[in-house]
Every structure is written in C-alpha cells, then in structure tokens.
Short mmCIF file of N, CA, C and O in Angstrom, two decimals:
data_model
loop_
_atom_site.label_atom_id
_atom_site.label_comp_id
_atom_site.label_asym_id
_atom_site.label_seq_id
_atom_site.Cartn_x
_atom_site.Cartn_y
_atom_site.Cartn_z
N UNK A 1 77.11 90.28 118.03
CA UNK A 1 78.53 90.25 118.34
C UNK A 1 79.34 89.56 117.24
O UNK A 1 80.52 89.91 117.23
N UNK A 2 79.01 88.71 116.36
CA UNK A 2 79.36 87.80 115.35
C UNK A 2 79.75 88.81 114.38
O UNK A 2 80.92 89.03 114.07
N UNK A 3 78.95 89.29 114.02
CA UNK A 3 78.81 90.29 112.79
C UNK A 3 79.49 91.77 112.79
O UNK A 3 79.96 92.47 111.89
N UNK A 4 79.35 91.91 114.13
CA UNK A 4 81.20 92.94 114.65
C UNK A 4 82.26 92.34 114.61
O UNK A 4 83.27 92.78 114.07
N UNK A 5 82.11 90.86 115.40
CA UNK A 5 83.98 90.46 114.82
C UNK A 5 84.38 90.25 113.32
O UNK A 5 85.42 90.51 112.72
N UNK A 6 83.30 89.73 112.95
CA UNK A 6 84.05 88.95 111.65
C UNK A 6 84.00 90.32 110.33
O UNK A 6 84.45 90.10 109.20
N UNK A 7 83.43 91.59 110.70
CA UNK A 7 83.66 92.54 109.92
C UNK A 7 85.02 93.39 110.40
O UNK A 7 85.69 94.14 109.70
N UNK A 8 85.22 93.06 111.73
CA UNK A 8 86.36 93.88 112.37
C UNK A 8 87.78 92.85 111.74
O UNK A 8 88.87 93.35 111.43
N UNK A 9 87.50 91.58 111.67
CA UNK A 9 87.94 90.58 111.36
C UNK A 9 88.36 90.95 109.61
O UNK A 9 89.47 90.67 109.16
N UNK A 10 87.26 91.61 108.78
CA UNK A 10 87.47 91.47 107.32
C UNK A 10 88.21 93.00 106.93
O UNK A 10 88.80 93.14 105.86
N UNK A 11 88.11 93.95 107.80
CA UNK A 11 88.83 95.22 108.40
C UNK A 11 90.07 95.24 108.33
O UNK A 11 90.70 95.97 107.57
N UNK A 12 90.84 94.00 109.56
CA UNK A 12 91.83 94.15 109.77
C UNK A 12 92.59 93.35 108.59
O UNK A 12 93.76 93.59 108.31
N UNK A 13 91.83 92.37 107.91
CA UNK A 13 92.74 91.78 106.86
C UNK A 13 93.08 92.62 105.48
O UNK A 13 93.96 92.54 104.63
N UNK A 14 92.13 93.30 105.66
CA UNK A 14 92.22 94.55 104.01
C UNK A 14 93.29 95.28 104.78
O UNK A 14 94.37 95.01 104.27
N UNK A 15 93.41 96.11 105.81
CA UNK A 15 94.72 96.62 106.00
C UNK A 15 96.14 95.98 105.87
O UNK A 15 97.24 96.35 105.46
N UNK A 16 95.48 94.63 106.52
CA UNK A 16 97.10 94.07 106.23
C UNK A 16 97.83 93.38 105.16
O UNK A 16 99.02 93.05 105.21
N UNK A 17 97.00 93.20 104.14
CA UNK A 17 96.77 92.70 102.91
C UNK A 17 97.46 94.38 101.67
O UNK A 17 97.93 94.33 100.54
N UNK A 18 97.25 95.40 102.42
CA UNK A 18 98.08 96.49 101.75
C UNK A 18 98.92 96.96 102.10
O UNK A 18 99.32 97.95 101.50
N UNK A 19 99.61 96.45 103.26
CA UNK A 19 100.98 96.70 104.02
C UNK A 19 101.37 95.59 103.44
O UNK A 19 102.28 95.92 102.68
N UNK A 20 101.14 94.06 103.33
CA UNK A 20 102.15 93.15 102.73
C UNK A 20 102.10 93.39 101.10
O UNK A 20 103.06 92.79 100.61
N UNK A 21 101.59 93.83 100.44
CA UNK A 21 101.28 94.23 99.16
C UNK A 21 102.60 94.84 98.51
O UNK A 21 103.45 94.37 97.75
N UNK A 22 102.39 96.30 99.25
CA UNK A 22 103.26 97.46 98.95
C UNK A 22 104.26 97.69 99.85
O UNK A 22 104.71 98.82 100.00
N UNK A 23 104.74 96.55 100.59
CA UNK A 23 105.46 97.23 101.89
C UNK A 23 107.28 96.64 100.92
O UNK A 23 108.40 97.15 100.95
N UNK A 24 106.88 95.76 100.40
CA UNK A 24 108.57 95.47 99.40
C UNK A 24 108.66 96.35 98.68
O UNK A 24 109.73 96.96 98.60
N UNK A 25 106.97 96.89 97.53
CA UNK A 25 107.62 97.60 96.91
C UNK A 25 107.99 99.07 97.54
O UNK A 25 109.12 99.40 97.20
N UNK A 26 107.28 100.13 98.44
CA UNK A 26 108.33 100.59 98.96
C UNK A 26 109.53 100.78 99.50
O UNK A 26 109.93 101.94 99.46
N UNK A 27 110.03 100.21 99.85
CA UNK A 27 111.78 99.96 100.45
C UNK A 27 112.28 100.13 99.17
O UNK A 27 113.13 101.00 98.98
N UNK A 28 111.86 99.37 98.20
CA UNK A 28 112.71 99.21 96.59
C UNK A 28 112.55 100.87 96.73
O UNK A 28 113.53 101.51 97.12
N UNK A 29 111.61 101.38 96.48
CA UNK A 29 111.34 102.74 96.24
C UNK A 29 112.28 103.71 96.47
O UNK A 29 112.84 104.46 95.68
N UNK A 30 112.41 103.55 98.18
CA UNK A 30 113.39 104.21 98.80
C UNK A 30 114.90 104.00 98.56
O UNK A 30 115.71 104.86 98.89
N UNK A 31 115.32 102.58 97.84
CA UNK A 31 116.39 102.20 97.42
C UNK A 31 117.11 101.66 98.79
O UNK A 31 118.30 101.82 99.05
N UNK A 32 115.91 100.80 99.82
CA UNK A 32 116.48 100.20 100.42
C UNK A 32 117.44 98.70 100.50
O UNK A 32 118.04 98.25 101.48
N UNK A 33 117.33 98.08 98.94
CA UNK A 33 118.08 97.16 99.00
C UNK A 33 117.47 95.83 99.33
O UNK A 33 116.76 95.57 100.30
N UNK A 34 118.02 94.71 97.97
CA UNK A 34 117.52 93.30 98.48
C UNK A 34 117.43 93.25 100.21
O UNK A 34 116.44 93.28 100.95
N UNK A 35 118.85 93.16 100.49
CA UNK A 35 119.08 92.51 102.13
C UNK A 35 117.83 93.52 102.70
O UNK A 35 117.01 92.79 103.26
N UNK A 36 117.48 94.71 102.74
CA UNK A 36 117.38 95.11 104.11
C UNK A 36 115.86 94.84 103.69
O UNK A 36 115.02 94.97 104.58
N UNK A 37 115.35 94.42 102.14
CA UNK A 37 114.06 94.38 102.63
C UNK A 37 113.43 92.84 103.02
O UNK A 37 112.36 92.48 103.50
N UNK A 38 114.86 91.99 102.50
CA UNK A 38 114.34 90.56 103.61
C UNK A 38 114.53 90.49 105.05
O UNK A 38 113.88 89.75 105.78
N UNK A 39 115.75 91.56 105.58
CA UNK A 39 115.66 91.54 107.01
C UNK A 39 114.57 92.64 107.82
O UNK A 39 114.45 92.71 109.05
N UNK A 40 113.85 93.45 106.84
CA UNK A 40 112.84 94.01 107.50
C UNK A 40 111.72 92.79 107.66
O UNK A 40 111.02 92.63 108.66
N UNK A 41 111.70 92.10 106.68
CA UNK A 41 109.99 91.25 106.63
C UNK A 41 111.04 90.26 107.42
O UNK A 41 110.22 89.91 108.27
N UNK A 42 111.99 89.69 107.70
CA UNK A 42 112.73 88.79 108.50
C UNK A 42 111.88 89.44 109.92
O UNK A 42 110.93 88.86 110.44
N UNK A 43 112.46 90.78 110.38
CA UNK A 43 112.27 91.04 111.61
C UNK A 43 110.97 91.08 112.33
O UNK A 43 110.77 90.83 113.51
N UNK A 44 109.84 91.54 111.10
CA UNK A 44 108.53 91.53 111.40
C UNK A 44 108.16 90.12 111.89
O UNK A 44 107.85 89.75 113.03
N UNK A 45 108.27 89.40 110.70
CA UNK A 45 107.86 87.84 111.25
C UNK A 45 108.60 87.10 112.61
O UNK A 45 108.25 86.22 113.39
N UNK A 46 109.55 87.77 112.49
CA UNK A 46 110.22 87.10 114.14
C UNK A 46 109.60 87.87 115.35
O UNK A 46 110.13 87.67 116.44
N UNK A 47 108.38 88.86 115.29
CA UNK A 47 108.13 89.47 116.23
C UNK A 47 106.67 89.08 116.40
O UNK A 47 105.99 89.60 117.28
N UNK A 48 106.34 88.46 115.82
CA UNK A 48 104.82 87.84 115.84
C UNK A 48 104.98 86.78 116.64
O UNK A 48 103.85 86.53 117.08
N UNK A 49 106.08 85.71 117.24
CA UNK A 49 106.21 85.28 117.69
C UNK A 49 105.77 85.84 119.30
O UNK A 49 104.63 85.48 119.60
N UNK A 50 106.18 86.32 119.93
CA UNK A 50 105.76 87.04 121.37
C UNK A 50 104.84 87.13 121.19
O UNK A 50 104.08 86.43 121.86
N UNK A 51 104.29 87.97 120.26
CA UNK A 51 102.38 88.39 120.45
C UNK A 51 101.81 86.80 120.38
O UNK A 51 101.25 86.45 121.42
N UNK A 52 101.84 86.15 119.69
CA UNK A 52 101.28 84.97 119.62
C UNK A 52 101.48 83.94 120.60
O UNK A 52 100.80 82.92 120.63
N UNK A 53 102.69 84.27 121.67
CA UNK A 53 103.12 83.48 122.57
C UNK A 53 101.84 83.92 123.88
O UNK A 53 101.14 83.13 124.53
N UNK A 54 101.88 85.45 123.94
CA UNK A 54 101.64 86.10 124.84
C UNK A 54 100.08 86.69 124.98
O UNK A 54 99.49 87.32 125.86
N UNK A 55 99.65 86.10 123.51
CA UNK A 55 98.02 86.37 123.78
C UNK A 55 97.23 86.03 124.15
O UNK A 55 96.16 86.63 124.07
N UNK A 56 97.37 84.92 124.75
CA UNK A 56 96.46 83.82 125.94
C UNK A 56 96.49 85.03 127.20
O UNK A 56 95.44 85.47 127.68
N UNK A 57 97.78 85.46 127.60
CA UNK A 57 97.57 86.27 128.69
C UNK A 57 97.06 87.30 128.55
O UNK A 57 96.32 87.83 129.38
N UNK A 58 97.41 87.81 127.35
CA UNK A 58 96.56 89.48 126.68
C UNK A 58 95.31 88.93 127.47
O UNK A 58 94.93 89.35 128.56
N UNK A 59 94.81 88.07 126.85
CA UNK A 59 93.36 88.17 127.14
C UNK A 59 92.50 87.24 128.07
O UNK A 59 91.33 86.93 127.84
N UNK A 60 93.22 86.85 129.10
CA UNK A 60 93.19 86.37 130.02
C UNK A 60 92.77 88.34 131.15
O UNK A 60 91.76 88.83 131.66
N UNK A 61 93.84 88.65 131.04
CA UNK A 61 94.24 89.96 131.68
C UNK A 61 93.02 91.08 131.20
O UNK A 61 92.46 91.83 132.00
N UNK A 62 92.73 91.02 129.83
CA UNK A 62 92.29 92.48 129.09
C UNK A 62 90.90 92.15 128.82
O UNK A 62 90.05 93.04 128.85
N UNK A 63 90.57 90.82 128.53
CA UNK A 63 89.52 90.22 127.79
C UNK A 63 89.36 90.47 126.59
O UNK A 63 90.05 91.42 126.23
N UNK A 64 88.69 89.98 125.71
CA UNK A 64 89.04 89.22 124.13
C UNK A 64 88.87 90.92 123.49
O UNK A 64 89.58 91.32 122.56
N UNK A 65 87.90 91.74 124.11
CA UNK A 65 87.35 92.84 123.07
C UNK A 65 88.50 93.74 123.15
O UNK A 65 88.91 94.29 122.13
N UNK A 66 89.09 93.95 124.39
CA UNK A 66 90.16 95.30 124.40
C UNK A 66 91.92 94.63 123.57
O UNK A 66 92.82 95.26 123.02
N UNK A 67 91.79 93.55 123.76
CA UNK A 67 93.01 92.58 123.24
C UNK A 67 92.48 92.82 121.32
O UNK A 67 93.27 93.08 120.42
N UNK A 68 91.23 92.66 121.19
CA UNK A 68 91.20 93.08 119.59
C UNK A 68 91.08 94.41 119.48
O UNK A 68 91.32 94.76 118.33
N UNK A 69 90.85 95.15 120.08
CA UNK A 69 90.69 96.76 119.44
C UNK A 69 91.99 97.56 119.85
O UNK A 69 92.26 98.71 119.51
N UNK A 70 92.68 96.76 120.61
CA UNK A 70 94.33 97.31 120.83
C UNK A 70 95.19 96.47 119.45
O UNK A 70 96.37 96.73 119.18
N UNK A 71 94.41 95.48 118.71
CA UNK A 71 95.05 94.88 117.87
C UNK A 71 95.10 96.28 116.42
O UNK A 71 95.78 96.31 115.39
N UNK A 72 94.28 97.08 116.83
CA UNK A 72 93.93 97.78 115.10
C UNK A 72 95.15 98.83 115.36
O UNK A 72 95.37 99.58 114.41
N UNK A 73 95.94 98.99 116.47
CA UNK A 73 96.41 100.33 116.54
C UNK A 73 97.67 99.96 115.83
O UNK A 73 98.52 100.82 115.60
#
C-alpha cells in the first residue's frame, strides 16, 4: 500500500509541477495579460482553501483511497 501511495503521490506531483510550469506561460500566449494571469493563479490559490478545510470530512465520509483517486480527476 506504501508503494501505491507514494508513486500515486510522485504521479500527482509531475502533473502538477507542469500545470504550474506552463500555466503563466500560456495565458501570455493567449495574450491574456499581466492582471488576469495573477488573478487566475490569485483565484486558484484561494480555492485550495475549502478543499483543505474540507478534507478531514472528504475522508471521514469517502475514506482516504476514494478522497485520493477523486483527487487525480
């Protein structure tokens, strides 16, 4: 079970490690503009807040495995 999380674990960080990568320089791309690409990464980070408030109950409710494999979607 160790060796499934912490690869599901090294999984989910390579994905998110190329969304924070390339996710400014697309918007530039699109010619979305200083502001909107600090209030996009503004809005993201203000929304991690709830999940992080609310994941004791995720997985209280779901248990730890369906609370991480609903995390990849």
């Amino acid at each position: 079970d160790l060796i499934v999380f912490l690869l599901s674990m090294f999984l989910l960080a390579v994905s998110f490690s190329a969304v924070n990568s390339f996710f400014s320089i697309y918007m530039d791309w699109i010619n979305a503009g200083e502001t909107m690409i600090g209030l996009a990464w503004s809005i993201g980070s203000w929304m991690e807040i709830p999940m992080m408030l609310l994941t004791g109950l995720l997985i209280q409710k779901f248990g730890s495995t369906r609370v991480l494999s609903a995390s990849f979607l």
